[in-house]
PDB file of C-alpha atoms in Angstrom:
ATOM      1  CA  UNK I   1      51.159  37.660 -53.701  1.00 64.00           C
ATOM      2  CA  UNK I   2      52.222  36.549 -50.208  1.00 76.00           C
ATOM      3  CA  UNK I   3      51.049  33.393 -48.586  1.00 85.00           C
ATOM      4  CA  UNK I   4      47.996  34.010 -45.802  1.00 92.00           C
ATOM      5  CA  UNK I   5      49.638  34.151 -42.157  1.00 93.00           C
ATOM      6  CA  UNK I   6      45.566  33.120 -41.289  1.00 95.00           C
ATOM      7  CA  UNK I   7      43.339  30.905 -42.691  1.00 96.00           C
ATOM      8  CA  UNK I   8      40.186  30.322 -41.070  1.00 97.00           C
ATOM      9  CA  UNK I   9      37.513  28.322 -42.529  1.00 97.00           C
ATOM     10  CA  UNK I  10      34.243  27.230 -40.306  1.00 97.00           C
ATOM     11  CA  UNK I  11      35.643  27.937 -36.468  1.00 96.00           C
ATOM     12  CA  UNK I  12      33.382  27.373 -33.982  1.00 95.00           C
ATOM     13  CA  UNK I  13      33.773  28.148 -30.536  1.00 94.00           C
ATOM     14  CA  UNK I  14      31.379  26.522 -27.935  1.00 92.00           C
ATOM     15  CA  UNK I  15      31.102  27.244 -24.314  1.00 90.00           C
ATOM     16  CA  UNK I  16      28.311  24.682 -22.409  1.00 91.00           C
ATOM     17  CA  UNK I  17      26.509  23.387 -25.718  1.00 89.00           C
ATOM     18  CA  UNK I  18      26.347  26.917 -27.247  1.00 91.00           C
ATOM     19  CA  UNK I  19      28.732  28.203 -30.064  1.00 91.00           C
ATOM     20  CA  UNK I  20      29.937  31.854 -28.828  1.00 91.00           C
ATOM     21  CA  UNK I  21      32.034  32.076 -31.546  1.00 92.00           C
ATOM     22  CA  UNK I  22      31.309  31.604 -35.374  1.00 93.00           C
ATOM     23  CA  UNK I  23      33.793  32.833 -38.560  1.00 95.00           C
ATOM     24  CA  UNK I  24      32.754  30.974 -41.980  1.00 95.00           C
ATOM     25  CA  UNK I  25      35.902  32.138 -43.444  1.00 96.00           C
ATOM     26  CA  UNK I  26      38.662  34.644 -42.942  1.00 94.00           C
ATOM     27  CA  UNK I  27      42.252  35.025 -44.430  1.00 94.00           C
ATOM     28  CA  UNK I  28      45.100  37.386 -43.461  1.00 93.00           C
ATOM     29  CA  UNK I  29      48.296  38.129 -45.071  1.00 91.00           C
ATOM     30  CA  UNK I  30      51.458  39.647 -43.587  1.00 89.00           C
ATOM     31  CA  UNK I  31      51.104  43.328 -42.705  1.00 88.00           C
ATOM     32  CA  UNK I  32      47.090  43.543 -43.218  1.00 89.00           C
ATOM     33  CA  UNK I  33      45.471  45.484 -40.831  1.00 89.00           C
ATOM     34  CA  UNK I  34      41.884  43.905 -40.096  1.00 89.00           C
ATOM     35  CA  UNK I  35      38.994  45.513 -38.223  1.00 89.00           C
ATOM     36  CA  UNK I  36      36.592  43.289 -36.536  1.00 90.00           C
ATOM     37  CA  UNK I  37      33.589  44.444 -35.804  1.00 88.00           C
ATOM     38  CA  UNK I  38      30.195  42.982 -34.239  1.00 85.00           C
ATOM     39  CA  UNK I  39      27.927  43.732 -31.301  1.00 85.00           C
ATOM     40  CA  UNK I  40      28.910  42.574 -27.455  1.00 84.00           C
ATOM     41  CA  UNK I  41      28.953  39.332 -27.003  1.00 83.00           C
ATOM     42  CA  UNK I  42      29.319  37.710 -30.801  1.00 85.00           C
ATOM     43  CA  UNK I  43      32.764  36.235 -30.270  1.00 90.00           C
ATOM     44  CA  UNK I  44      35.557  39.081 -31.247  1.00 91.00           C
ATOM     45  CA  UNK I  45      37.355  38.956 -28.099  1.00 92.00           C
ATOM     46  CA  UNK I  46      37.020  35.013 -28.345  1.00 94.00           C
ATOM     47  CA  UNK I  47      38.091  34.961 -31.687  1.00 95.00           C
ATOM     48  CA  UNK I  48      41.170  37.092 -30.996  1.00 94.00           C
ATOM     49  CA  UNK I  49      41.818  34.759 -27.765  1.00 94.00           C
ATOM     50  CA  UNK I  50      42.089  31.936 -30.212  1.00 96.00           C
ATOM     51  CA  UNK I  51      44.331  33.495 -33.084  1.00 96.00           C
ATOM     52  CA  UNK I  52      46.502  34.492 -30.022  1.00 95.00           C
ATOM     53  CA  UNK I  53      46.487  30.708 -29.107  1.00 93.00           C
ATOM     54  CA  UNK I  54      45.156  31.182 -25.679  1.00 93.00           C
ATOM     55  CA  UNK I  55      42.175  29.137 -26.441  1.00 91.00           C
ATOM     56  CA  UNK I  56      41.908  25.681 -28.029  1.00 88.00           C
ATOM     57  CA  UNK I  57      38.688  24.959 -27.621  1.00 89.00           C
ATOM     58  CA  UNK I  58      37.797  25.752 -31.210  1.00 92.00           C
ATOM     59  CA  UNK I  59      36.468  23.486 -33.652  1.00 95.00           C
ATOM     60  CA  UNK I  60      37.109  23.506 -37.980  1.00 96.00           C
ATOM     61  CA  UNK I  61      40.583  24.965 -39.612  1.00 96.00           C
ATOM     62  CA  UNK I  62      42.007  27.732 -37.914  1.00 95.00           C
ATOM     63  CA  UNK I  63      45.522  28.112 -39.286  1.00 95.00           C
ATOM     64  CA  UNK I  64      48.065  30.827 -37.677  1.00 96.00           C
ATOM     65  CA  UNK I  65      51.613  30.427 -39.454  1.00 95.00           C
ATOM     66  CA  UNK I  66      53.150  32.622 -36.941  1.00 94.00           C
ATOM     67  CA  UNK I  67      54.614  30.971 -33.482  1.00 94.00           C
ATOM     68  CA  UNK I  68      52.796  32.034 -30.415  1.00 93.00           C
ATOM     69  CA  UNK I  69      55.657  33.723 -29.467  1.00 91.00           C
ATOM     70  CA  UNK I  70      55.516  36.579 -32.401  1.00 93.00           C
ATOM     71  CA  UNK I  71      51.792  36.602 -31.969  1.00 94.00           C
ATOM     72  CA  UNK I  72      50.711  39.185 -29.050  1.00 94.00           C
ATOM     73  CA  UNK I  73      47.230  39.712 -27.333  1.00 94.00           C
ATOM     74  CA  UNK I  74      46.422  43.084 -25.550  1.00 94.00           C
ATOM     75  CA  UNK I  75      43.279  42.619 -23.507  1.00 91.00           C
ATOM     76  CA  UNK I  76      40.502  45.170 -23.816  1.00 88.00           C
ATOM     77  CA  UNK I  77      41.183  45.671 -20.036  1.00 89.00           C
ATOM     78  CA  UNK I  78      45.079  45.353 -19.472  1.00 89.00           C
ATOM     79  CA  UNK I  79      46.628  43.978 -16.452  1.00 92.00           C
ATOM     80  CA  UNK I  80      49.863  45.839 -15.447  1.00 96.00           C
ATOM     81  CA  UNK I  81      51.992  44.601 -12.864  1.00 94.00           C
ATOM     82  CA  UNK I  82      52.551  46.626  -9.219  1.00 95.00           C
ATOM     83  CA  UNK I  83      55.937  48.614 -10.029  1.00 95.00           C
ATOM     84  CA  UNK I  84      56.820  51.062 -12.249  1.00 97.00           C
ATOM     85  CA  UNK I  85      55.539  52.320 -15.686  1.00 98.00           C
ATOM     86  CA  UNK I  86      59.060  51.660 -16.706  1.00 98.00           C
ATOM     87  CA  UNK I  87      59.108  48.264 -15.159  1.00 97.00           C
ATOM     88  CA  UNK I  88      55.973  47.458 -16.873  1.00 97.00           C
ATOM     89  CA  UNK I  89      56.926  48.263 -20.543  1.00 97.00           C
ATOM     90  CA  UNK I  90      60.120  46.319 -20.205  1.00 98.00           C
ATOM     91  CA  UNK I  91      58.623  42.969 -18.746  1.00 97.00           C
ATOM     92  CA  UNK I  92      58.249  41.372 -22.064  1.00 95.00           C
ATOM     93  CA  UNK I  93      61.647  42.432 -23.639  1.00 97.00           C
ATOM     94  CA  UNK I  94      63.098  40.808 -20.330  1.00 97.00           C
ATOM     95  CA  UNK I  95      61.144  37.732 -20.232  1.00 95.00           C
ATOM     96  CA  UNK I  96      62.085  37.164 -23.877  1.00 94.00           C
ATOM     97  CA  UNK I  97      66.144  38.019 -22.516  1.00 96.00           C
ATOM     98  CA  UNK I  98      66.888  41.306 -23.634  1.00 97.00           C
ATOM     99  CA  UNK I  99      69.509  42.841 -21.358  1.00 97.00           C
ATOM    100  CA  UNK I 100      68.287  45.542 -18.780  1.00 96.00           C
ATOM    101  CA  UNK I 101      69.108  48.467 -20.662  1.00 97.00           C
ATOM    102  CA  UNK I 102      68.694  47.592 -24.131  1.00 98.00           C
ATOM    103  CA  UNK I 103      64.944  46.415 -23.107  1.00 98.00           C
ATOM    104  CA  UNK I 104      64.805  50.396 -21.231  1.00 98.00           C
ATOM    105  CA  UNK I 105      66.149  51.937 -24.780  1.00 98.00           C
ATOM    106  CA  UNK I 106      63.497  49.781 -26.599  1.00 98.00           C
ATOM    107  CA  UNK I 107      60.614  50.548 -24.067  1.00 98.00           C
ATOM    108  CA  UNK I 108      61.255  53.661 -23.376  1.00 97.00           C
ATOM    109  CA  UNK I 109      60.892  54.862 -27.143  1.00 97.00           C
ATOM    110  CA  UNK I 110      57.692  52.711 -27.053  1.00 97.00           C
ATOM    111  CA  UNK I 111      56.317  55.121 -24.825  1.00 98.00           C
ATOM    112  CA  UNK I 112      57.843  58.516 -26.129  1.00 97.00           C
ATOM    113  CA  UNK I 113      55.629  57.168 -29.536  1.00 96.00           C
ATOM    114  CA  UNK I 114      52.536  56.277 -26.952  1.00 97.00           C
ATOM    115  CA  UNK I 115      53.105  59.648 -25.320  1.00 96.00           C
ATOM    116  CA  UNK I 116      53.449  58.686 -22.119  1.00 97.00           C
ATOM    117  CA  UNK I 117      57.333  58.361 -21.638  1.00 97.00           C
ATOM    118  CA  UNK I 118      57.000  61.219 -18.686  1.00 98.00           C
ATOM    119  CA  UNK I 119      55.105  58.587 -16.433  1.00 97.00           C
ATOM    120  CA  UNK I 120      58.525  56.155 -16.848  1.00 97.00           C
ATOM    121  CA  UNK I 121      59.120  56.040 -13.211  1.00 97.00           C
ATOM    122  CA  UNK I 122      55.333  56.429 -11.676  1.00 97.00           C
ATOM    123  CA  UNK I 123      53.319  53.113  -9.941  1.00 97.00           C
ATOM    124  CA  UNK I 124      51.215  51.471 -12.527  1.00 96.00           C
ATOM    125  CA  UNK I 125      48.342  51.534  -9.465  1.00 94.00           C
ATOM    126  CA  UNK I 126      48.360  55.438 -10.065  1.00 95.00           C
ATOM    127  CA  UNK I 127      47.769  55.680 -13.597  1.00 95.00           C
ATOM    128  CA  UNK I 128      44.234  56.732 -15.582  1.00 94.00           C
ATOM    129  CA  UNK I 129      42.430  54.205 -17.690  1.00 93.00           C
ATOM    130  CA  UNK I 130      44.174  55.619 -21.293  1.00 93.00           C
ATOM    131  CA  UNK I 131      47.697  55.730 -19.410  1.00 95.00           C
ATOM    132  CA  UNK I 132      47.562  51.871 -18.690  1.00 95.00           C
ATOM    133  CA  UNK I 133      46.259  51.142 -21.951  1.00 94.00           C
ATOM    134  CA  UNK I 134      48.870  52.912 -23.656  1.00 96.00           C
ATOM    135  CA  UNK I 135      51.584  51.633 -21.396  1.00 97.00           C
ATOM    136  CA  UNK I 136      50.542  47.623 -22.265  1.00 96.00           C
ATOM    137  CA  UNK I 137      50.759  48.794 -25.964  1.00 95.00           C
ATOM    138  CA  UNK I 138      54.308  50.355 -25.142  1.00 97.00           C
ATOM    139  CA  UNK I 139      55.196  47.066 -23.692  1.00 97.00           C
ATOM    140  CA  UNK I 140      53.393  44.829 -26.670  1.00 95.00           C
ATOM    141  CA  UNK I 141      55.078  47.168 -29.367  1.00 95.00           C
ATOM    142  CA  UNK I 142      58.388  46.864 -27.668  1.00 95.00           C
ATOM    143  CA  UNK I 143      58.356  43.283 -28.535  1.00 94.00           C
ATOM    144  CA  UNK I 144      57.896  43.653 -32.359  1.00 92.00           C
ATOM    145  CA  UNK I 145      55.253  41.057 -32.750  1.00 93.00           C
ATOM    146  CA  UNK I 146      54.595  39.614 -36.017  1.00 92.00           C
ATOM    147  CA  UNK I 147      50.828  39.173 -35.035  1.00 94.00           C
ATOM    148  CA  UNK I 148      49.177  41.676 -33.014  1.00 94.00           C
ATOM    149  CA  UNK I 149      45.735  41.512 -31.023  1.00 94.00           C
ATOM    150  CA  UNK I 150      44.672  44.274 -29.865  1.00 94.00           C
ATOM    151  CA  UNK I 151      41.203  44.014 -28.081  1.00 92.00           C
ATOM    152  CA  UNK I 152      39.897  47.301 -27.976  1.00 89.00           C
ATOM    153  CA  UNK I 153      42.778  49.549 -27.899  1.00 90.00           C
ATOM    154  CA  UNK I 154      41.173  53.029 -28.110  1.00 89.00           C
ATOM    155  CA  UNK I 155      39.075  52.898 -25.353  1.00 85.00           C
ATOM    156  CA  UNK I 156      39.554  54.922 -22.551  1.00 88.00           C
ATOM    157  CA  UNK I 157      41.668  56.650 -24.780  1.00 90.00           C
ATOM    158  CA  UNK I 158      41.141  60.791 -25.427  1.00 92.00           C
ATOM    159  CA  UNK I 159      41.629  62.019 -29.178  1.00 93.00           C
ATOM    160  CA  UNK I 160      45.255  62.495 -28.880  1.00 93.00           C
ATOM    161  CA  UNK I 161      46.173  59.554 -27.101  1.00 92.00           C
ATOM    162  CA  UNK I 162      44.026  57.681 -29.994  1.00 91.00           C
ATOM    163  CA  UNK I 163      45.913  59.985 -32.702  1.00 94.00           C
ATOM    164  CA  UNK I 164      49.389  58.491 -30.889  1.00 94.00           C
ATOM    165  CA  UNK I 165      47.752  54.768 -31.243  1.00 93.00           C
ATOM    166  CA  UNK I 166      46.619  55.141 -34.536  1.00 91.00           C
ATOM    167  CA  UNK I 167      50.295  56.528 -35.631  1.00 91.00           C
ATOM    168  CA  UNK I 168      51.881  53.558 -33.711  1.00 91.00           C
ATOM    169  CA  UNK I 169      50.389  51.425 -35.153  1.00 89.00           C
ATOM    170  CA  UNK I 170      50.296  52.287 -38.431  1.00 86.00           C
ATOM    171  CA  UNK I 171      54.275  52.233 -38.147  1.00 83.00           C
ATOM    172  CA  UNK I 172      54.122  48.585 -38.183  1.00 84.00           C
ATOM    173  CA  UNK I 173      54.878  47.830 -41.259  1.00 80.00           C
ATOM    174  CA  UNK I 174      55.576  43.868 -40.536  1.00 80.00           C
ATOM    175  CA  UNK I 175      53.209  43.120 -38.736  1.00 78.00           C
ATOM    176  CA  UNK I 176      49.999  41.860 -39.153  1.00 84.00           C
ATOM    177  CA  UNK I 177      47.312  43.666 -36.912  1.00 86.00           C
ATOM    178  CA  UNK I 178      43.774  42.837 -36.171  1.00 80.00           C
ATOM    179  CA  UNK I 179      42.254  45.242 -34.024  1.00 83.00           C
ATOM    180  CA  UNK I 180      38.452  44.205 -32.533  1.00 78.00           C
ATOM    181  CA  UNK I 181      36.285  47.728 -32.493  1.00 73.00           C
ATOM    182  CA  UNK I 182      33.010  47.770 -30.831  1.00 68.00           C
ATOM    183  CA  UNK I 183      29.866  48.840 -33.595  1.00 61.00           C
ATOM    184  CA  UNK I 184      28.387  51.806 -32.356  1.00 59.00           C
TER     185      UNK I 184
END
């Protein structure tokens, strides 16, 4: 059995006096895929803010044995840059110094997968709410993160664009995904 890649044991988050955030316990191994699940405002985008190290406010063990920069966090409301779908996908390949067209080859199968590939050269500013979503998954897939965050990631989203999602993800056999779903 593989060593947890999480370990959380009494986190607390507090914001002005008042914990937002509470997980007793919670352990993740390499590849799991974990649904979290609670009504607004009980901590799962907090929680996934912390695992993605964007927050160190929390108090008790929290334990991530994957460097911040394998773990990625898509935001229940991406931002995209101004520019191009194309331009988009590719940022984090570049940032991370994959050459120009190696990071197009790897982000432009990213979104043939998403099903959006045909928007490539369109302005992010002219794209529906389930085309930008898709396209900051394209771009957070692209990078092959060990750890993935995904806040939300079939809303906005119409049954087939979910059905490409779902089949993206569930290609990721590395990676360890927890995905926070809102209870209905």
């Amino acid at each position: 059995m593989t060593h947890p890649i999480i370990v959380i044991d009494q986190l607390d988050v507090l914001r002005s006096g008042t914990v937002i955030c509470r997980v007793p316990e919670l352990e993740a191994r390499a590849g799991e895929r974990l649904g979290i699940v609670g009504p607004n405002g009980c901590g799962k985008s907090t929680l996934l803010m912390v695992l993605a190290g964007l927050d160190d406010t929390a108090r008790g063990r929290c334990e991530v044995a994957v460097p911040v920069r394998d773990r990625v966090y898509v935001h229940q409301q991406p931002f995209l840059f101004k520019g191009s779908v194309l331009a988009n996908a590719t940022y984090g390949l570049r940032a991370h110094g994959v050459a120009r067209k190696s990071a197009a080859r790897i982000a432009g199968e990213w979104l043939e997968r998403l099903g959006v590939a045909q928007l490539a050269g369109r302005a992010t500013g002219s794209l529906s709410g389930g085309e930008k979503r898709r396209v900051a998954l394209a771009r957070a897939l692209s990078l092959r993160p060990r750890l993935l965050l995904l806040d939300e990631p079939f809303g906005e989203l119409d049954d087939s664009g979910a059905e490409l999602v779902a089949g993206a993800l569930g290609a990721l056999e590395e990676a360890t995904v927890l995905i926070e779903a809102p209870t209905d």
